[in-house]
Short mmCIF file of C-alpha atoms in Angstrom, two decimals:
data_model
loop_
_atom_site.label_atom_id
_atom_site.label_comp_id
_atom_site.label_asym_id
_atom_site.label_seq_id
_atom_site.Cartn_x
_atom_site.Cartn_y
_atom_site.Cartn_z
CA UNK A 21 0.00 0.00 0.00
CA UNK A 22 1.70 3.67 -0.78
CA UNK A 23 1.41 6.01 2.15
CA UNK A 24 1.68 9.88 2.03
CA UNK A 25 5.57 9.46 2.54
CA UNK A 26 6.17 7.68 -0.40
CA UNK A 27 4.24 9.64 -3.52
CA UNK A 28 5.59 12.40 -5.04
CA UNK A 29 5.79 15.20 -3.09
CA UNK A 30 3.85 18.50 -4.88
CA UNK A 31 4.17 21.95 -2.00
CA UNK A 32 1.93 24.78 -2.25
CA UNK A 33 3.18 28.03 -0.40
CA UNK A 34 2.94 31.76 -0.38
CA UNK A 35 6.23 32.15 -0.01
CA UNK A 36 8.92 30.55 -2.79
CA UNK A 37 12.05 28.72 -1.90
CA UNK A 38 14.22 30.63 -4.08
CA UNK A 39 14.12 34.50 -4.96
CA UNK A 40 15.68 35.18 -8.32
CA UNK A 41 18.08 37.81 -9.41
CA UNK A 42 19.78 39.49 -12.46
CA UNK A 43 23.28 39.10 -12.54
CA UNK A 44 23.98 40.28 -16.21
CA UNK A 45 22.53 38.95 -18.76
CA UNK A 46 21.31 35.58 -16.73
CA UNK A 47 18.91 35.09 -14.00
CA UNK A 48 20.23 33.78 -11.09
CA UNK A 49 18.28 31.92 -8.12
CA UNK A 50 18.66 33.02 -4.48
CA UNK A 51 17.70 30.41 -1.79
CA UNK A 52 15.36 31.99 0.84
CA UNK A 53 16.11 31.90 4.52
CA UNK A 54 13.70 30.13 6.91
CA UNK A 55 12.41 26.79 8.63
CA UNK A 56 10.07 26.13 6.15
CA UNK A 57 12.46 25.79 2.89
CA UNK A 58 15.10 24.05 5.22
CA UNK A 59 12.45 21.50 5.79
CA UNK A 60 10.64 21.01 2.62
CA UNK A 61 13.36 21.35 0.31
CA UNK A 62 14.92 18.33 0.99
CA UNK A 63 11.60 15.81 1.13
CA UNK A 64 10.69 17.66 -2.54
CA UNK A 65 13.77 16.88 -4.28
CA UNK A 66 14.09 13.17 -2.46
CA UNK A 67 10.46 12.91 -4.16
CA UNK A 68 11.28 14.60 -7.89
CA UNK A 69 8.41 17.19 -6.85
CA UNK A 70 6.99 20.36 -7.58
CA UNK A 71 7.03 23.53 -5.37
CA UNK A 72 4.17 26.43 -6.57
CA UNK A 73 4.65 29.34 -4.81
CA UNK A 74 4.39 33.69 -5.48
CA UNK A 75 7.29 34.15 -7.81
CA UNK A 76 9.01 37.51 -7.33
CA UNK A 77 7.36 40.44 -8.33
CA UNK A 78 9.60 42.11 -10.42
CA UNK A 79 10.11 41.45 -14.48
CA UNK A 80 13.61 41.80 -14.48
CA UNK A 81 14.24 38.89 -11.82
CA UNK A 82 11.58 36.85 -11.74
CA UNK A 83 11.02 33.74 -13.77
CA UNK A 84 8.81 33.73 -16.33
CA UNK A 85 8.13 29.57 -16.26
CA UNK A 86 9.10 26.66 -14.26
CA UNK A 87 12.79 26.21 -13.26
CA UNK A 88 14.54 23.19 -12.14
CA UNK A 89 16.27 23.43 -8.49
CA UNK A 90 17.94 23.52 -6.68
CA UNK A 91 20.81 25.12 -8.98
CA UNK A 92 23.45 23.00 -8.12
CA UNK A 93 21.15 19.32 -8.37
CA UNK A 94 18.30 20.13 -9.82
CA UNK A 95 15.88 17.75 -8.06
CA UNK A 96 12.52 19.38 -8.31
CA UNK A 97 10.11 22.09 -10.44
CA UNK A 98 9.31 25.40 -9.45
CA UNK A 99 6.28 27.00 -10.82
CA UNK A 100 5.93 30.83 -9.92
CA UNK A 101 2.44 32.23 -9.92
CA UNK A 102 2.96 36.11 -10.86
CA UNK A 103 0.66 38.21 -9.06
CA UNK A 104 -0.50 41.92 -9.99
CA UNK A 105 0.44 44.64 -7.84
CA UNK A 106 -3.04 44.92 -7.06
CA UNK A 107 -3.43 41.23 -5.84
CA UNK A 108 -0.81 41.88 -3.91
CA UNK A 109 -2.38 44.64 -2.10
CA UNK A 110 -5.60 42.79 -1.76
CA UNK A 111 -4.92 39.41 -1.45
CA UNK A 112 -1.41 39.28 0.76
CA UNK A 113 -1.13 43.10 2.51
CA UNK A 114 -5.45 42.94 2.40
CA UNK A 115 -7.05 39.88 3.40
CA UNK A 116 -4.27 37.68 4.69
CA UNK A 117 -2.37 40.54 6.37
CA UNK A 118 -5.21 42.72 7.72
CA UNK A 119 -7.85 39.98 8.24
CA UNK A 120 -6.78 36.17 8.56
CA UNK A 121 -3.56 37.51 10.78
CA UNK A 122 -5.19 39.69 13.22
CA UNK A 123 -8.05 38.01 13.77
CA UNK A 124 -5.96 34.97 14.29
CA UNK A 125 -4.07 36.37 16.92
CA UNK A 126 -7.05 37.80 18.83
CA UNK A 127 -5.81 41.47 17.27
CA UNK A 128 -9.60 41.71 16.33
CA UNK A 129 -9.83 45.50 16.23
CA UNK A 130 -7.32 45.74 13.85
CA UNK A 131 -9.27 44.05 11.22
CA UNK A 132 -10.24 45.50 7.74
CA UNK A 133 -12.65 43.81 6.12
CA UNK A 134 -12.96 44.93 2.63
CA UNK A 135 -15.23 43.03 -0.13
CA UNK A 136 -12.72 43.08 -2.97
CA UNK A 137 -9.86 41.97 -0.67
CA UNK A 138 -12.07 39.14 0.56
CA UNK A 139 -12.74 38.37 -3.58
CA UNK A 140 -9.29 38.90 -4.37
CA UNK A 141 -7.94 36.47 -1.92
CA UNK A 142 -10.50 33.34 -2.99
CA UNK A 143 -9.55 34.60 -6.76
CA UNK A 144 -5.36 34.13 -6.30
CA UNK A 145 -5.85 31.16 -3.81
CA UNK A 146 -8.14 29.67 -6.86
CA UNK A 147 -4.75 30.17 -9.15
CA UNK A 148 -2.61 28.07 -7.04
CA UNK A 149 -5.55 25.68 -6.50
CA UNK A 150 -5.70 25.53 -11.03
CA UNK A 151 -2.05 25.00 -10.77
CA UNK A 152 -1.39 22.37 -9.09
CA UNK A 153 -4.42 20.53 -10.50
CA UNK A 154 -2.47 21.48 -13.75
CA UNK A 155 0.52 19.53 -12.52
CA UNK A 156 -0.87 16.78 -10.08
CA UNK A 157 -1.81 13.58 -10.30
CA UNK A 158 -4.36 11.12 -8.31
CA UNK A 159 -0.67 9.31 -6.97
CA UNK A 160 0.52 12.57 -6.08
CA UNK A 161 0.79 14.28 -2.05
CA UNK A 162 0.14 17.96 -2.24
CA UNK A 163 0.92 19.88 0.75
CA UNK A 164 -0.56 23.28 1.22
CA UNK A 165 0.41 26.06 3.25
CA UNK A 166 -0.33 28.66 5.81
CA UNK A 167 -3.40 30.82 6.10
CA UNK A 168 -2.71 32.48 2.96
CA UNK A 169 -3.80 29.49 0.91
CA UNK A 170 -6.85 28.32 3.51
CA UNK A 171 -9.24 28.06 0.34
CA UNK A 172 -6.76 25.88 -1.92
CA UNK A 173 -7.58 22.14 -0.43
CA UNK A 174 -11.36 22.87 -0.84
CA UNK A 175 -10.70 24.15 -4.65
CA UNK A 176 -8.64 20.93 -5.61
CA UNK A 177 -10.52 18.84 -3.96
CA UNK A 178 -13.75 19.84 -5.74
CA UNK A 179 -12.39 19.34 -9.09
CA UNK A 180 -10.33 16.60 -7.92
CA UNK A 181 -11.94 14.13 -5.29
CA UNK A 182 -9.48 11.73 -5.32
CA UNK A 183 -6.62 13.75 -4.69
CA UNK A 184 -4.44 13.54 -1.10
CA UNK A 185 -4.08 16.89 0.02
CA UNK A 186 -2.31 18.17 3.49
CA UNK A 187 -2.65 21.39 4.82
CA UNK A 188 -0.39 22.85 7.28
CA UNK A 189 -1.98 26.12 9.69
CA UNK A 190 1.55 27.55 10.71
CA UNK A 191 -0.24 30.30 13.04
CA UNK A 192 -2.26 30.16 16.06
CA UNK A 193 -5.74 29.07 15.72
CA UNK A 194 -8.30 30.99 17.49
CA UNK A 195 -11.32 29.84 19.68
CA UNK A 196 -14.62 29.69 17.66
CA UNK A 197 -16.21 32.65 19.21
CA UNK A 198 -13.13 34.82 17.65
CA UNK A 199 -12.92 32.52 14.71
CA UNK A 200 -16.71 33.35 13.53
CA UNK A 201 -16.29 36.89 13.10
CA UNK A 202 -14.49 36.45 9.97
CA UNK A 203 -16.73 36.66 7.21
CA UNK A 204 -17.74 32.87 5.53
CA UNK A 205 -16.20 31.63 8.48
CA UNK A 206 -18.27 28.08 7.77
CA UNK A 207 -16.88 28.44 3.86
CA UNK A 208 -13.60 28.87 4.86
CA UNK A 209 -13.61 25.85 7.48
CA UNK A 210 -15.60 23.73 4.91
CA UNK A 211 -12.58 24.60 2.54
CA UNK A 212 -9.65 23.36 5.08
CA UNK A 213 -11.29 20.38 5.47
CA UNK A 214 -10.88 19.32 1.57
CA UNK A 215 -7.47 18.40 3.46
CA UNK A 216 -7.15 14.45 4.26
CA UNK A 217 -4.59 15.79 7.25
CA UNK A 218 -4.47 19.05 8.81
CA UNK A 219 -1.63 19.74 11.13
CA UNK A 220 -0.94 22.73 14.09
CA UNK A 221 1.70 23.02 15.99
CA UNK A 222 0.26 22.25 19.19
CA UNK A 223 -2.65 20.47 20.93
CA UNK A 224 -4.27 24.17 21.75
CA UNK A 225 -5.18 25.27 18.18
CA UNK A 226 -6.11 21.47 17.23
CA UNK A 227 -8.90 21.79 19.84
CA UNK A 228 -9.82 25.22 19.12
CA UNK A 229 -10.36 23.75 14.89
CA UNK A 230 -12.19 20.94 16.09
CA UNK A 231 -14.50 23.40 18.20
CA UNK A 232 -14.72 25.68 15.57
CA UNK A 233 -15.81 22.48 12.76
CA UNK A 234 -18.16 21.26 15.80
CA UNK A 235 -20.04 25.13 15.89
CA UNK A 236 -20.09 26.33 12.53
CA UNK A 237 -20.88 23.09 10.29
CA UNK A 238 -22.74 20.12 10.71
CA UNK A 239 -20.06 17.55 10.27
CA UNK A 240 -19.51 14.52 12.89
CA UNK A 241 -16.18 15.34 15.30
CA UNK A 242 -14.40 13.14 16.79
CA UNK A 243 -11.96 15.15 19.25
CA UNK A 244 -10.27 12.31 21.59
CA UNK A 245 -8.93 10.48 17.90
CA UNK A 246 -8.56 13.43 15.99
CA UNK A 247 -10.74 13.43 12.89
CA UNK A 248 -13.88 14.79 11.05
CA UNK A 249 -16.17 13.10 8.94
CA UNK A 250 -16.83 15.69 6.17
CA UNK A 251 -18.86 14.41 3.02
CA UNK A 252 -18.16 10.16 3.38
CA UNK A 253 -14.10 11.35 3.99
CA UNK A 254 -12.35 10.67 7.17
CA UNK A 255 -10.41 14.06 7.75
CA UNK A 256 -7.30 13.43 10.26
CA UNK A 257 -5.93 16.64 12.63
CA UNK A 258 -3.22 16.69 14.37
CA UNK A 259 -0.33 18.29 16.23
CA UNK A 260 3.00 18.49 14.66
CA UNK A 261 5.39 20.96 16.33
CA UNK A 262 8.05 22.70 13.46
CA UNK A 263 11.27 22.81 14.94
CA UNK A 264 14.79 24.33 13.38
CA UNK A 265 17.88 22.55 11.78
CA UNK A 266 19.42 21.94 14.97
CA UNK A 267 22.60 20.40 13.48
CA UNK A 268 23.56 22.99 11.03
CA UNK A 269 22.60 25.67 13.42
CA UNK A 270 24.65 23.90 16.41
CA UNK A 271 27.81 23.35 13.89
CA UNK A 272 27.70 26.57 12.26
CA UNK A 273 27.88 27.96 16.18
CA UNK A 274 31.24 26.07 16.47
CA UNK A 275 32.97 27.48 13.79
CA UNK A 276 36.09 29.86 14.76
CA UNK A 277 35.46 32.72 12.77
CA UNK A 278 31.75 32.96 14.51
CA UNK A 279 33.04 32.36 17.98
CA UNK A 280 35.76 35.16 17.21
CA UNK A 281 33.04 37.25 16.14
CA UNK A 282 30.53 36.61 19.29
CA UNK A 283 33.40 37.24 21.82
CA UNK A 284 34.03 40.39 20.59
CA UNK A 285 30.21 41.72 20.93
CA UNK A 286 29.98 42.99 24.55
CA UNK A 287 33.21 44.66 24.00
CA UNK A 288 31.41 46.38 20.87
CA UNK A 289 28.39 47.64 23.33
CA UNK A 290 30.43 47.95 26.23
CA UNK A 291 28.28 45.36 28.35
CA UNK A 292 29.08 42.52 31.06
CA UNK A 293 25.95 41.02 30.35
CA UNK A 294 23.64 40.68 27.24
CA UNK A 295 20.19 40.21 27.07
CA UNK A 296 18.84 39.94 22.97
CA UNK A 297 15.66 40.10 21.26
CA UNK A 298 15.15 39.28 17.48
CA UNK A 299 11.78 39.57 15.78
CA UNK A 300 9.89 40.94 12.79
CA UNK A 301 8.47 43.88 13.04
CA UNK A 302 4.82 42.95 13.84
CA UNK A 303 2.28 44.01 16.77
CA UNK A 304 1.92 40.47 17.72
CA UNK A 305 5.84 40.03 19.02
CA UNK A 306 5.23 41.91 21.91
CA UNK A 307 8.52 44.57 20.91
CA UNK A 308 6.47 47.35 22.71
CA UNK A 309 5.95 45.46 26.30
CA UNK A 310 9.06 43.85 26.41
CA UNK A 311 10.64 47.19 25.83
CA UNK A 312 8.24 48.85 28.60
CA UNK A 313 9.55 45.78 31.23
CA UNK A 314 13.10 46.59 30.23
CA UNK A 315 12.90 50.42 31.31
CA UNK A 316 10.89 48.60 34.56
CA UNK A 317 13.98 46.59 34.59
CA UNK A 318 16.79 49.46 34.80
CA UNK A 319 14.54 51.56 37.49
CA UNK A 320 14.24 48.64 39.68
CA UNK A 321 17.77 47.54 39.08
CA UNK A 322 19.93 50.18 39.13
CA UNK A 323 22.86 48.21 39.69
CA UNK A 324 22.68 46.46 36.63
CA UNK A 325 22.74 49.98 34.76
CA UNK A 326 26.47 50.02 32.92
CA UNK A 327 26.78 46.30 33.15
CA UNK A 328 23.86 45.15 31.50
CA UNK A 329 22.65 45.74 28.04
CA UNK A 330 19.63 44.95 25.73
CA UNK A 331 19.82 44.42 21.92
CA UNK A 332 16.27 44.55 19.60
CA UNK A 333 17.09 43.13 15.90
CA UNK A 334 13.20 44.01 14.55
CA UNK A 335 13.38 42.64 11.31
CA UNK A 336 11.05 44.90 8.59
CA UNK A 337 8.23 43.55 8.00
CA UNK A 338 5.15 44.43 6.14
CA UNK A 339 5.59 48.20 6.21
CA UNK A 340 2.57 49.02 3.26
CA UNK A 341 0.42 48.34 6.36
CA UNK A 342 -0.49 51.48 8.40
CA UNK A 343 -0.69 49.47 11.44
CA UNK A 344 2.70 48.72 11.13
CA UNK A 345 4.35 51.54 10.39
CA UNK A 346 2.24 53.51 13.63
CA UNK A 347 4.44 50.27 15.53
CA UNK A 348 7.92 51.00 13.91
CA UNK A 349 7.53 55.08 15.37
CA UNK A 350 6.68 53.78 18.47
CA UNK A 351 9.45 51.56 19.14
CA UNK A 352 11.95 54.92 17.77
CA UNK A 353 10.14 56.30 20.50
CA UNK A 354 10.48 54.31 23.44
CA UNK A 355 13.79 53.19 23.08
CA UNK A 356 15.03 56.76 22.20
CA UNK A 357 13.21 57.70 25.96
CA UNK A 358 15.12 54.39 27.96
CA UNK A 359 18.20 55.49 26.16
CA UNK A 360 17.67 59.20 27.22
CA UNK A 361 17.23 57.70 30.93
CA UNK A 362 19.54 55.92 31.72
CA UNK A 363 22.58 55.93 29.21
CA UNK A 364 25.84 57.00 30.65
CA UNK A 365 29.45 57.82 28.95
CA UNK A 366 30.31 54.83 27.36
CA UNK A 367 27.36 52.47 27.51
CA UNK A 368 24.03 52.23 26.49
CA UNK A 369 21.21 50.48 27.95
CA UNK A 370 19.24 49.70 24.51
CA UNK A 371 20.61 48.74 21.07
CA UNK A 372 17.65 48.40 18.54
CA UNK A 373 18.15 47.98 14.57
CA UNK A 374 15.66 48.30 12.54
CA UNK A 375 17.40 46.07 9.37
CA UNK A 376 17.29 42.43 8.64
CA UNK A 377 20.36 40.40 9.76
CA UNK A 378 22.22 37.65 7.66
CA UNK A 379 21.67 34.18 9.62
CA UNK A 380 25.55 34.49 10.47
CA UNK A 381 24.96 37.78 12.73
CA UNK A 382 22.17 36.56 13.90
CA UNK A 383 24.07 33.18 15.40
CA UNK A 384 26.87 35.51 16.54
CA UNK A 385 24.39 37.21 18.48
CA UNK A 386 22.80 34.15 19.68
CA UNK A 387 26.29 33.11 21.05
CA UNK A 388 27.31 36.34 22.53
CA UNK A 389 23.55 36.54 24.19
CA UNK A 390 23.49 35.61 28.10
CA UNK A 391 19.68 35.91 27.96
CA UNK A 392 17.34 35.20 25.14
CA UNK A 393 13.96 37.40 25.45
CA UNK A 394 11.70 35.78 23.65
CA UNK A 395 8.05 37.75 24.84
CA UNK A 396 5.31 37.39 21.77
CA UNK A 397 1.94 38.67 22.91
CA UNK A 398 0.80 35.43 21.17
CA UNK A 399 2.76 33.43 18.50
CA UNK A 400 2.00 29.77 16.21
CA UNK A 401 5.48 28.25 17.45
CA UNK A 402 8.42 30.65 17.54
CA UNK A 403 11.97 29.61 16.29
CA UNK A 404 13.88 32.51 17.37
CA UNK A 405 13.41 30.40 21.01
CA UNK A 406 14.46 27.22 19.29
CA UNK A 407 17.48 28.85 17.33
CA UNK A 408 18.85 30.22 20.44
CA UNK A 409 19.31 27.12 22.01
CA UNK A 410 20.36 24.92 19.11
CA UNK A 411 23.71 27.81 18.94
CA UNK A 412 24.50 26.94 22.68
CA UNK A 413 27.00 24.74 22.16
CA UNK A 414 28.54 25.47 26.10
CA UNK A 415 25.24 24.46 27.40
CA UNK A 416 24.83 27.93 29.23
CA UNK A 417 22.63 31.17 29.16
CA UNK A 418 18.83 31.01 29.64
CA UNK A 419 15.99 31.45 27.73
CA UNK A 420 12.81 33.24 28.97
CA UNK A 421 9.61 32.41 26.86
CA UNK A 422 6.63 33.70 26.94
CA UNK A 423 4.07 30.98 27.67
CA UNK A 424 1.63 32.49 24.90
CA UNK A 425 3.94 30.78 22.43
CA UNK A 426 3.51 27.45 20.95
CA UNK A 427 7.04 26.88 21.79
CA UNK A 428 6.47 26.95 25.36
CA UNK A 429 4.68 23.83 25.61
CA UNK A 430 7.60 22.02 24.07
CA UNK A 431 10.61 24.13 25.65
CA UNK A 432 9.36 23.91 29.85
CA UNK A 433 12.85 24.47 30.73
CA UNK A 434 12.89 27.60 29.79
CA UNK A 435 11.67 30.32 32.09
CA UNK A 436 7.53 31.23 31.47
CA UNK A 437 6.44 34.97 31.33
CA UNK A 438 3.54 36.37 30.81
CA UNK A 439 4.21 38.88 28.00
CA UNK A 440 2.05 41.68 29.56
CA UNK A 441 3.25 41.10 33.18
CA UNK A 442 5.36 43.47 33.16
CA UNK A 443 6.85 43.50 36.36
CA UNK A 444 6.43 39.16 35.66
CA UNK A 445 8.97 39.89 32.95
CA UNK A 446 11.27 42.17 35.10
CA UNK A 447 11.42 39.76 37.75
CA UNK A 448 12.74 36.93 35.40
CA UNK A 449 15.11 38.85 34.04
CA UNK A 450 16.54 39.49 37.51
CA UNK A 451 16.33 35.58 37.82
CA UNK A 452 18.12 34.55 34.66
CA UNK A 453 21.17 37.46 35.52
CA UNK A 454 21.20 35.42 38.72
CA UNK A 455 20.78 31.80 37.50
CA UNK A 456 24.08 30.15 38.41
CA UNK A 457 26.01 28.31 35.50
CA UNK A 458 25.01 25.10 37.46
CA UNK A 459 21.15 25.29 36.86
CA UNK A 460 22.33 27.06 33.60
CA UNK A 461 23.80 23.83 32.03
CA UNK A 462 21.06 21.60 33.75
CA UNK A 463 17.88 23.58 31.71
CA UNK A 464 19.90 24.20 28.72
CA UNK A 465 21.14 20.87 28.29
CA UNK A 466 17.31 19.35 28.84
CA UNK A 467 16.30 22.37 26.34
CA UNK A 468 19.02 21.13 23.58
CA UNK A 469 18.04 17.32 24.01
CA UNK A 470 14.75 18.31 23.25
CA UNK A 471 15.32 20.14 19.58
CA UNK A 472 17.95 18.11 18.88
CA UNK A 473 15.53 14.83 19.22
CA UNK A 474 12.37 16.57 16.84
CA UNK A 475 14.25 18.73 14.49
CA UNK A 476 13.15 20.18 11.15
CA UNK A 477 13.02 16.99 9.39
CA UNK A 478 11.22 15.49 11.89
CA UNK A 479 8.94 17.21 11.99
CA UNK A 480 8.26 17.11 8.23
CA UNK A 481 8.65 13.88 8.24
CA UNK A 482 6.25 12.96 10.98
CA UNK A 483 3.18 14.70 8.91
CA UNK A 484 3.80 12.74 5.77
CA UNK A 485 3.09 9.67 7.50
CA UNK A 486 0.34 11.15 9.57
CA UNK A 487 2.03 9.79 13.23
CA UNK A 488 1.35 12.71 15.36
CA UNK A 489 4.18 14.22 17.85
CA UNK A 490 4.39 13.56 21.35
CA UNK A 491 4.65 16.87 23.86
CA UNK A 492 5.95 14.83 26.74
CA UNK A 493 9.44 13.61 24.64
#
C-alpha cells in the first residue's frame, strides 16, 4: 500500500524557496532563509516534486516559467504564480495581512474587512488551487500552506476528489467565538477540510479547529482520535510541532570565525551582560511590552545599569500596512526615551536595529547573548526560542519564553512569562542574571536534548506519515 511518505511530493506556499536575481545577462536563483524551505526542500527533491509558490514580483528577476532546483542538483520544479500589484495589495497586505492575521491572533480590532480583498484572496488562492491541478496527479501528495492558501484544499478537492491533500496552519488558531467573526467563516472551514490531514503546531489550536468544525458546520467530530467526517471522507488533525535545523545551526555555532566574532560583541556595546531580542516587526511580538519591562527593569535595578545591556534586531516587515508603520515610530520612541534615561558615557542600555540580519549575525548574536527574550503577545510556534538554544554549544545562558507561544509547551525548561506582566517579565530577568552556570547547564542541556531529538526533518517527516508528535518527549 503507498502512504503519504512515499508519492511524489507537490508543495503549495505563499512564499517561494528561491528569490531570483539578475546578474547580467542571466537570472540567477537566491535560496530563501527560513524553517520552512530548510524543511521542505529536501523531502521535494528526495520525491522529484513540484514547489508552486508567489514568484518575485519584479520582471527583471523573476522567472517567467518553471525552473529546475535547486541550482546546483536540480531535483525538483518550481512554478511561480505572478501576481499583480493589485493582488498583492488585496490578497497578501489585504485579506491575509489585515484579516486572517489579526483576527488569528485575537488582534480583532485591527481588522479591515474589505469586499474586494475578501474576492481577491478566494480569486489568487483559486490560481494556485488551477495550478497544481495542472501539474498533479491522483498518486501525487500535495501539501498546502499557511493561512494564505486556507481556500486551496477545498478548490482541488472539488475538481479533484481523489486527490491527497495536506494542509499545514503555521499560526495560532483561534477559539470559535473569535474565529466566527471572519466573514464565511463556515466556507472557509468547509474549505480546510478538503485536506485528508491538517496539522498545528500544538494540541491548543487542534482543539480550538475541532471546536470551531463542531459550531459552525454540521459535520460529525471526533476530538479524543482526531478526525472529522466531512462528506463520506475521514479528515485526520493533528499536532505536529516545526522545529529548526538543529545540526547545522549547532555546527555553524562552532565554527572559529563565529566564535571570534561573538566574543568580541559585549566589548562592541560595552556590556558585562547581554540580554537579545530578534523579531519581525509585527504588533503580535510583543517589541512594545518587552521594551516597557526593560525600562521597569533598569529603574528597579539600578545596579545592573552600565553592566547590562539589551539588543532589539526588529526585522522589517510588512511596512505598506499602516498598522505597522504607527508600531515601527513607536518603538523609535520608546527606546530613544530608555536610552535618554539611563545611558551614561560609554554604555548604552538599549541597542535596537531596525534592518534584517544575515543568519551568520544573527548566530553571533545568539552566542554572545546571556539571555534570550523571547516575549510574543501570542505566537504559532516561535523559532527565534528554538534557534537560540540549538547555537548553545557550552550548554549555558537562559531562555525566557513567553508561555503564549507554541514553543512553550515544548521548551518547559525555559523560564515562562507572561508577556504583559510586566513587572512578571522584570522579575525573570533578575532571575536569569542570577541563575548560576550550574542550573544554567542543567535547563539548557534538557532544552538542547529536546530540539535536537524533533528537528526540522522530523517534523516534516512525521506529517507525511500522519504519526502525530508527542509533547511529553
Amino acid at each position: 500500500m503507498t502512504t503519504d511518505s512515499d508519492r511524489r511530493l507537490i508543495i503549495v506556499s505563499n512564499r517561494a524557496p528561491y528569490s531570483f536575481r539578475k546578474v547580467g545577462d542571466k537570472v540567477q536563483p537566491v535560496r530563501s532563509i527560513g524553517g520552512l524551505v530548510t524543511a521542505l526542500e529536501p523531502a521535494v527533491m528526495a520525491r522529484n516534486g513540484a514547489w508552486i509558490a508567489w514568484g518575485t514580483s519584479s520582471k527583471s528577476r523573476r522567472p517567467h516559467s518553471e525552473v529546475k532546483l535547486p541550482p546546483n542538483k536540480p531535483s525538483y520544479t518550481f512554478h511561480p504564480i505572478l501576481l499583480s500589484s493589485d493582488e498583492v495589495s488585496d490578497f497578501y497586505y489585504g485579506f491575509s495581512n489585515s484579516v486572517l492575521w489579526p483576527l488569528c491572533h485575537y488582534f480583532t480590532g485591527n481588522l479591515d474587512v474589505q469586499i474586494k480583498e475578501r474576492r481577491a484572496y478566494a480569486r489568487v488562492n483559486g490560481r494556485f488551487a488551477n495550478l497544481a491541478l495542472q501539474i498533479a496527479s491522483p498518486e501525487d501528495f500535495i501539501w498546502v500552506q499557511d493561512y494564505q492558501l486556507g481556500l486551496v484544499p477545498g478548490m482541488i478537492r472539488q475538481k479533484l476528489p481523489d486527490a491527497r491533500v495536506g494542509f499545514f496552519w503555521h499560526i495560532p488558531f483561534p477559539d470559535v467565538d473569535v474565529f466566527s467573526i471572519l466573514p464565511g467563516a463556515r466556507g472557509f472551514i468547509e474549505a480546510m477540510l478538503g485536506a485528508d490531514r491538517i496539522g498545528f503546531h500544538v494540541p491548543n489550536y487542534v482543539e480550538s479547529f475541532l471546536k470551531t468544525v463542531g459550531r459552525l458546520t454540521s459535520h460529525e467530530v471526533d476530538p479524543d482520535r482526531g478526525r472529522v467526517i466531512f462528506k463520506g471522507r475521514e479528515v485526520q488533525v493533528g499536532a505536529w510541532p516545526i522545529s529548526v535545523d538543529y545540526k547545522t545551526i549547532n555546527d555553524r555555532a562552532g565554527l572559529a570565525s563565529i566564535q571570534k566574532k561573538a566574543l568580541k560583541i559585549r566589548e562592541t556595546f560595552s556590556a558585562e551582560r547581554i540580554i537579545l531580542g530578534v523579531d519581525r516587526l509585527d504588533y503580535t511580538k510583543g517589541i512594545l511590552e518587552r521594551l516597557f519591562a526593560i525600562d521597569r527593569f533598569f529603574l528597579k535595578h539600578p545596579k545592573y545599569r552600565g553592566k547590562v545591556s539589551f539588543i532589539q534586531v526588529a526585522a522589517p516587515s510588512r511596512s505598506q500596512v499602516g498598522s505597522y508603520r504607527d508600531l515601527k515610530a513607536e518603538i523609535e520612541r520608546i527606546v530613544g526615551e530608555i536610552n535618554g534615561k539611563y545611558a551614561r558615557l560609554g554604555w548604552t542600555p538599549v541597542h535596537y536595529f531596525y534592518k534584517g540580519f544575515s543568519f551568520d549575525e544573527v548566530l553571533i548574536l545568539y552566542l554572545a547573548a546571556d539571555v534570550a527574550l523571547v516575549t510574543p503577545l501570542i505566537d504559532g510556534m516561535n523559532l527565534v526560542a528554538k534557534e537560540y538554544v540549538s547555537a548553545r554549544l557550552d550548554n549555558t545562558g537562559v531562555l525566557i519564553l513567553s508561555e503564549r507561544t507554541g514553543a512553550a509547551q515544548e521548551l518547559k525548561e525555559a523560564i515562562p512569562v507572561n508577556p504583559y506582566d510586566v513587572e512578571g517579565t522584570v522579575d525573570a530577568i533578575s532571575r536569569a542574571l542570577r541563575m548560576s552556570r550550574r542550573e544554567q547547564r542543567q535547563r539548557m542541556i534538557a532544552l538542547r536534548n529536546r530540539i535536537k531529538n524533533w528537528d526540522i526533518f522530523r517534523w516534516s517527516d512525521a506529517f507525511l506519515s500522519g504519526q502525530p508528535a508527542s509533547f511529553d518527549r
